[in-house]
Amino acid sequence: MFAVIFGVSMRSMQLGTYDNMIDGAVRQYSGFIQIQDTSYWNDKTIDDLMTDSPELRSKITEIEDVNSVLPRLESFALISSGSKTKGAFLQGIDPMVDTQMTGISDKVVKGKFLEVGDDGFIIGQRLAAFLGINVGDTIVLISQGYHGVTAANIFPIKGIVKIPNPALDKVLLIGDIGTVQEFYGAEGMLTSLVVNIKNKNAIDEIIPQINEIMNDKSLIALSWTDMNKELKQQIESDNGGGIIMLIILYSVVFFGILGTIIMMTAERKKEFAVMVALGMQKKYLSAIVLLETIFLGMIGAVVGALVSSGIVWYFHDSPIHITGEMAGIYEQFGIEPVLMFSTDWTIIQAQFIVVFSLLILAVIYPMIKISTFKIIESMHS
Amino acid sequence: MSIITLSNLNKIYNEGTDIPVHAVNNVDLSFEAGEFSVIKGASGCGKTTLLNLLGGLDTPSSGNIIIDGVEIGKLSASNLTNFRMNNIGFVFQAYNLIPVLTARENVEFIMHLQHKSKKERKERALALLESVGLRDRADVRPGKLSGGQQQRVAVARALASKPKFILADEPTANLDTKATENLLDIMENLNKVEGITFIFASHDDRVIKKAHRLIELEDGKVIG
Ligand SMILES: Nc1ncnc2c1ncn2[C@@H]1O[C@H](COP(=O)(O)OP(=O)(O)OP(=O)(O)O)[C@@H](O)[C@H]1O
Ligand SMILES: [Mg+2]
């Protein structure tokens, strides 16, 4: 029972935290799949843009498991207001479709979200605080535009958003794609198309389909793992550690179960011997003990699963916020400093199955004992 | 015809080691239906060993045990278990009731194994508890019964399968005088009225006094 509780909570926390990492870094920013110009992927300069093609977008949208395709034009700019200046990450989006994926319009804490064709910007809360600006103020943006043009203009601030990822919150500036294209002198051009998918497990099937549709060597479809190698590695090594922890936990659990069963068998040895002396067949006795143990194990595992789902749901709704030094480390990785719990039902299922299998393994012991014991000796124990 | 015939029976513990124990030594014995016999002898003379062999709980080193025409040494483990269930009733020194079952359920236990109907089980169990004077304690678990009461439940349990005979190894060893008298009266009565065959192993004078036949053992040998 406790085995299931520990197993589920631990695993759920791990996977939940990964999901949160992936979510924070991927869903809210890069998307799970992006299409970029091949040279942009390599050099990341504003001169290597791709041409927006509504036709390509609609074709990709038709692929199964694809929700929508979002145009993006992203680059850097200097933002200044009053006497303060800072580097900002300028993101041009389609306000309509983008928010369906990122839910960013829900994160507006002040003012309004962008409308299509909006001439203003939405700013990250931390960035706004640094610059000391508010909704309705104007900012100056300066940057290098497409093919060497100088880009400079004045824009109003329409709203302030609280981005969960702290690193991003300090630099993010979001504008309508048209406004941003115009600013950079890159009308009809994009840095990337973000492919919003329904199921992140379908990535490997979707990417080849996209490549086939594009049929263009200058464009490349990238998965989030291509774009976030470090995050992926971190999760994998952490996951490895988690699995080792689980193996240790399961060994402890297994010997715990086995110990309990050995004790129970020893305690009831005499009772078993009497039953067989009175005429109960050993195989019948074995079957009863097996059913009994499985039944008890079931109850334990079910109670364990219930309690742990309780725990998991509780922490899913009110995640543990990490504070202090650890929080700093998380933020460096651009991850919200929160221990999230995954509510993925398969975790509980998996733990349940593992613990149950351990139980079945342990129950072999009394089976062997029953089939080999001698009545007289056992009766005198 | 006798219901039990032992011929040339031997049991040697630790055979083939430096200190073999010849616990049952060349025993030839037979028991008739309706007997009330006591096997007596000093501690360590082999009473328990002999009774265990008789009950098919242990296997002899050599010799034959024929019960009701069946040579039990030739039965498979599973058939021997069934044979015990249908033919032999056991009363142990330590009562050995199943602690989680009530008195009635303990008595019903063997009838369960025999697939008797619920009605028959219940009626017979209550009748047997009645005959040992414990009808009113039928739904009590062994833990709440005195030693004497537990042993009487054990007698009722031993009778449940309508066995050919009942083996009782030191059934009174843990009982005080009053409980012993009471238990012996009940068993004597069952023998007299119902013709139940009893074979005891005991060095308790109160038991020996009641015996219709005394068999004396010494160092595994029958000496009288
Ligand atoms: N499992 C065993 N292994 C070795 N020797 C045994 C074993 N059981 C009994 N013995 C020996 O066999 C002999 C007969 O023992 P048994 O228990 O049959 O005597 P008993 O007459 O029932 O004694 P008590 O009156 O003390 O119950 C004893 O010497 C005993 O030490
Ligand atoms: Mg003895």
mmCIF file with all atom_site columns, N, CA and C in Angstrom, chain A residues 270-271 274-281 284 375-376 379, chain B residues 52 57 78 81-82 84-85 90 92 96 98 109 113 157:
data_model
loop_
_atom_site.group_PDB
_atom_site.id
_atom_site.type_symbol
_atom_site.label_atom_id
_atom_site.label_alt_id
_atom_site.label_comp_id
_atom_site.label_asym_id
_atom_site.label_entity_id
_atom_site.label_seq_id
_atom_site.pdbx_PDB_ins_code
_atom_site.Cartn_x
_atom_site.Cartn_y
_atom_site.Cartn_z
_atom_site.occupancy
_atom_site.B_iso_or_equiv
_atom_site.pdbx_formal_charge
_atom_site.auth_seq_id
_atom_site.auth_comp_id
_atom_site.auth_asym_id
_atom_site.auth_atom_id
_atom_site.pdbx_PDB_model_num
ATOM 1  N N  . LYS A 1 270 ? 1.649   -23.562 11.646 1.00 0.00 ? 270 LYS A N  1
ATOM 2  C CA . LYS A 1 270 ? 0.978   -24.571 12.458 1.00 0.00 ? 270 LYS A CA 1
ATOM 3  C C  . LYS A 1 270 ? -0.475  -24.734 12.012 1.00 0.00 ? 270 LYS A C  1
ATOM 4  N N  . GLU A 1 271 ? -1.107  -23.594 11.761 1.00 0.00 ? 271 GLU A N  1
ATOM 5  C CA . GLU A 1 271 ? -2.494  -23.630 11.304 1.00 0.00 ? 271 GLU A CA 1
ATOM 6  C C  . GLU A 1 271 ? -2.597  -24.391 9.973  1.00 0.00 ? 271 GLU A C  1
ATOM 7  N N  . VAL A 1 274 ? -2.217  -28.098 10.627 1.00 0.00 ? 274 VAL A N  1
ATOM 8  C CA . VAL A 1 274 ? -3.441  -28.681 11.186 1.00 0.00 ? 274 VAL A CA 1
ATOM 9  C C  . VAL A 1 274 ? -4.472  -28.897 10.087 1.00 0.00 ? 274 VAL A C  1
ATOM 10 N N  . MET A 1 275 ? -4.622  -27.906 9.230  1.00 0.00 ? 275 MET A N  1
ATOM 11 C CA . MET A 1 275 ? -5.608  -28.019 8.153  1.00 0.00 ? 275 MET A CA 1
ATOM 12 C C  . MET A 1 275 ? -5.302  -29.213 7.258  1.00 0.00 ? 275 MET A C  1
ATOM 13 N N  . VAL A 1 276 ? -4.018  -29.359 6.916  1.00 0.00 ? 276 VAL A N  1
ATOM 14 C CA . VAL A 1 276 ? -3.650  -30.482 6.052  1.00 0.00 ? 276 VAL A CA 1
ATOM 15 C C  . VAL A 1 276 ? -3.832  -31.798 6.809  1.00 0.00 ? 276 VAL A C  1
ATOM 16 N N  . ALA A 1 277 ? -3.495  -31.810 8.106  1.00 0.00 ? 277 ALA A N  1
ATOM 17 C CA . ALA A 1 277 ? -3.690  -33.023 8.909  1.00 0.00 ? 277 ALA A CA 1
ATOM 18 C C  . ALA A 1 277 ? -5.163  -33.417 8.910  1.00 0.00 ? 277 ALA A C  1
ATOM 19 N N  . LEU A 1 278 ? -6.022  -32.435 8.994  1.00 0.00 ? 278 LEU A N  1
ATOM 20 C CA . LEU A 1 278 ? -7.460  -32.728 9.043  1.00 0.00 ? 278 LEU A CA 1
ATOM 21 C C  . LEU A 1 278 ? -8.015  -33.148 7.684  1.00 0.00 ? 278 LEU A C  1
ATOM 22 N N  . GLY A 1 279 ? -7.225  -32.960 6.639  1.00 0.00 ? 279 GLY A N  1
ATOM 23 C CA . GLY A 1 279 ? -7.683  -33.471 5.349  1.00 0.00 ? 279 GLY A CA 1
ATOM 24 C C  . GLY A 1 279 ? -7.754  -32.445 4.235  1.00 0.00 ? 279 GLY A C  1
ATOM 25 N N  . MET A 1 280 ? -7.192  -31.249 4.466  1.00 0.00 ? 280 MET A N  1
ATOM 26 C CA . MET A 1 280 ? -7.219  -30.276 3.376  1.00 0.00 ? 280 MET A CA 1
ATOM 27 C C  . MET A 1 280 ? -6.067  -30.563 2.422  1.00 0.00 ? 280 MET A C  1
ATOM 28 N N  . GLN A 1 281 ? -6.372  -30.567 1.127  1.00 0.00 ? 281 GLN A N  1
ATOM 29 C CA . GLN A 1 281 ? -5.330  -30.811 0.136  1.00 0.00 ? 281 GLN A CA 1
ATOM 30 C C  . GLN A 1 281 ? -4.387  -29.611 0.088  1.00 0.00 ? 281 GLN A C  1
ATOM 31 N N  . TYR A 1 284 ? -5.153  -27.065 -2.573 1.00 0.00 ? 284 TYR A N  1
ATOM 32 C CA . TYR A 1 284 ? -6.305  -26.251 -2.208 1.00 0.00 ? 284 TYR A CA 1
ATOM 33 C C  . TYR A 1 284 ? -5.881  -25.161 -1.226 1.00 0.00 ? 284 TYR A C  1
ATOM 34 N N  . ILE A 1 375 ? 3.957   -32.234 7.922  1.00 0.00 ? 375 ILE A N  1
ATOM 35 C CA . ILE A 1 375 ? 2.913   -31.930 8.892  1.00 0.00 ? 375 ILE A CA 1
ATOM 36 C C  . ILE A 1 375 ? 3.430   -31.922 10.327 1.00 0.00 ? 375 ILE A C  1
ATOM 37 N N  . ILE A 1 376 ? 4.122   -33.010 10.680 1.00 0.00 ? 376 ILE A N  1
ATOM 38 C CA . ILE A 1 376 ? 4.551   -33.175 12.070 1.00 0.00 ? 376 ILE A CA 1
ATOM 39 C C  . ILE A 1 376 ? 5.455   -32.030 12.510 1.00 0.00 ? 376 ILE A C  1
ATOM 40 N N  . MET A 1 379 ? 3.649   -28.754 12.779 1.00 0.00 ? 379 MET A N  1
ATOM 41 C CA . MET A 1 379 ? 2.677   -28.700 13.861 1.00 0.00 ? 379 MET A CA 1
ATOM 42 C C  . MET A 1 379 ? 3.360   -28.397 15.183 1.00 0.00 ? 379 MET A C  1
ATOM 43 N N  . ASN B 2 52  ? 1.323   -40.839 15.311 1.00 0.00 ? 52  ASN B N  1
ATOM 44 C CA . ASN B 2 52  ? 1.466   -40.112 14.046 1.00 0.00 ? 52  ASN B CA 1
ATOM 45 C C  . ASN B 2 52  ? 1.510   -41.073 12.864 1.00 0.00 ? 52  ASN B C  1
ATOM 46 N N  . LEU B 2 57  ? 0.192   -39.224 9.446  1.00 0.00 ? 57  LEU B N  1
ATOM 47 C CA . LEU B 2 57  ? 0.820   -37.896 9.455  1.00 0.00 ? 57  LEU B CA 1
ATOM 48 C C  . LEU B 2 57  ? 2.315   -38.018 9.238  1.00 0.00 ? 57  LEU B C  1
ATOM 49 N N  . SER B 2 78  ? -1.701  -37.024 -1.901 1.00 0.00 ? 78  SER B N  1
ATOM 50 C CA . SER B 2 78  ? -3.025  -36.431 -2.015 1.00 0.00 ? 78  SER B CA 1
ATOM 51 C C  . SER B 2 78  ? -4.123  -37.412 -1.586 1.00 0.00 ? 78  SER B C  1
ATOM 52 N N  . THR B 2 81  ? -4.129  -37.731 2.154  1.00 0.00 ? 81  THR B N  1
ATOM 53 C CA . THR B 2 81  ? -4.831  -36.600 2.782  1.00 0.00 ? 81  THR B CA 1
ATOM 54 C C  . THR B 2 81  ? -6.339  -36.845 2.771  1.00 0.00 ? 81  THR B C  1
ATOM 55 N N  . ASN B 2 82  ? -6.847  -37.287 1.633  1.00 0.00 ? 82  ASN B N  1
ATOM 56 C CA . ASN B 2 82  ? -8.279  -37.601 1.564  1.00 0.00 ? 82  ASN B CA 1
ATOM 57 C C  . ASN B 2 82  ? -8.656  -38.737 2.500  1.00 0.00 ? 82  ASN B C  1
ATOM 58 N N  . ARG B 2 84  ? -7.216  -39.531 5.299  1.00 0.00 ? 84  ARG B N  1
ATOM 59 C CA . ARG B 2 84  ? -7.272  -38.976 6.668  1.00 0.00 ? 84  ARG B CA 1
ATOM 60 C C  . ARG B 2 84  ? -8.594  -38.268 6.900  1.00 0.00 ? 84  ARG B C  1
ATOM 61 N N  . MET B 2 85  ? -8.962  -37.454 5.910  1.00 0.00 ? 85  MET B N  1
ATOM 62 C CA . MET B 2 85  ? -10.182 -36.662 6.058  1.00 0.00 ? 85  MET B CA 1
ATOM 63 C C  . MET B 2 85  ? -11.398 -37.562 6.298  1.00 0.00 ? 85  MET B C  1
ATOM 64 N N  . PHE B 2 90  ? -8.738  -36.488 14.602 1.00 0.00 ? 90  PHE B N  1
ATOM 65 C CA . PHE B 2 90  ? -7.573  -36.145 15.428 1.00 0.00 ? 90  PHE B CA 1
ATOM 66 C C  . PHE B 2 90  ? -7.956  -35.220 16.577 1.00 0.00 ? 90  PHE B C  1
ATOM 67 N N  . PHE B 2 92  ? -5.633  -33.167 19.274 1.00 0.00 ? 92  PHE B N  1
ATOM 68 C CA . PHE B 2 92  ? -4.228  -32.885 19.585 1.00 0.00 ? 92  PHE B CA 1
ATOM 69 C C  . PHE B 2 92  ? -4.072  -32.378 21.010 1.00 0.00 ? 92  PHE B C  1
ATOM 70 N N  . ASN B 2 96  ? -5.263  -27.124 18.868 1.00 0.00 ? 96  ASN B N  1
ATOM 71 C CA . ASN B 2 96  ? -5.097  -26.787 17.451 1.00 0.00 ? 96  ASN B CA 1
ATOM 72 C C  . ASN B 2 96  ? -6.385  -26.453 16.720 1.00 0.00 ? 96  ASN B C  1
ATOM 73 N N  . ILE B 2 98  ? -8.695  -23.752 14.726 1.00 0.00 ? 98  ILE B N  1
ATOM 74 C CA . ILE B 2 98  ? -8.306  -22.650 13.844 1.00 0.00 ? 98  ILE B CA 1
ATOM 75 C C  . ILE B 2 98  ? -8.810  -21.351 14.471 1.00 0.00 ? 98  ILE B C  1
ATOM 76 N N  . PHE B 2 109 ? -15.464 -27.405 9.579  1.00 0.00 ? 109 PHE B N  1
ATOM 77 C CA . PHE B 2 109 ? -14.323 -27.315 8.656  1.00 0.00 ? 109 PHE B CA 1
ATOM 78 C C  . PHE B 2 109 ? -14.151 -28.551 7.765  1.00 0.00 ? 109 PHE B C  1
ATOM 79 N N  . LEU B 2 113 ? -14.671 -29.449 3.624  1.00 0.00 ? 113 LEU B N  1
ATOM 80 C CA . LEU B 2 113 ? -13.753 -30.133 2.707  1.00 0.00 ? 113 LEU B CA 1
ATOM 81 C C  . LEU B 2 113 ? -14.441 -31.314 2.042  1.00 0.00 ? 113 LEU B C  1
ATOM 82 N N  . ARG B 2 157 ? -14.959 -31.635 16.556 1.00 0.00 ? 157 ARG B N  1
ATOM 83 C CA . ARG B 2 157 ? -14.406 -31.506 15.215 1.00 0.00 ? 157 ARG B CA 1
ATOM 84 C C  . ARG B 2 157 ? -13.930 -32.861 14.690 1.00 0.00 ? 157 ARG B C  1
#
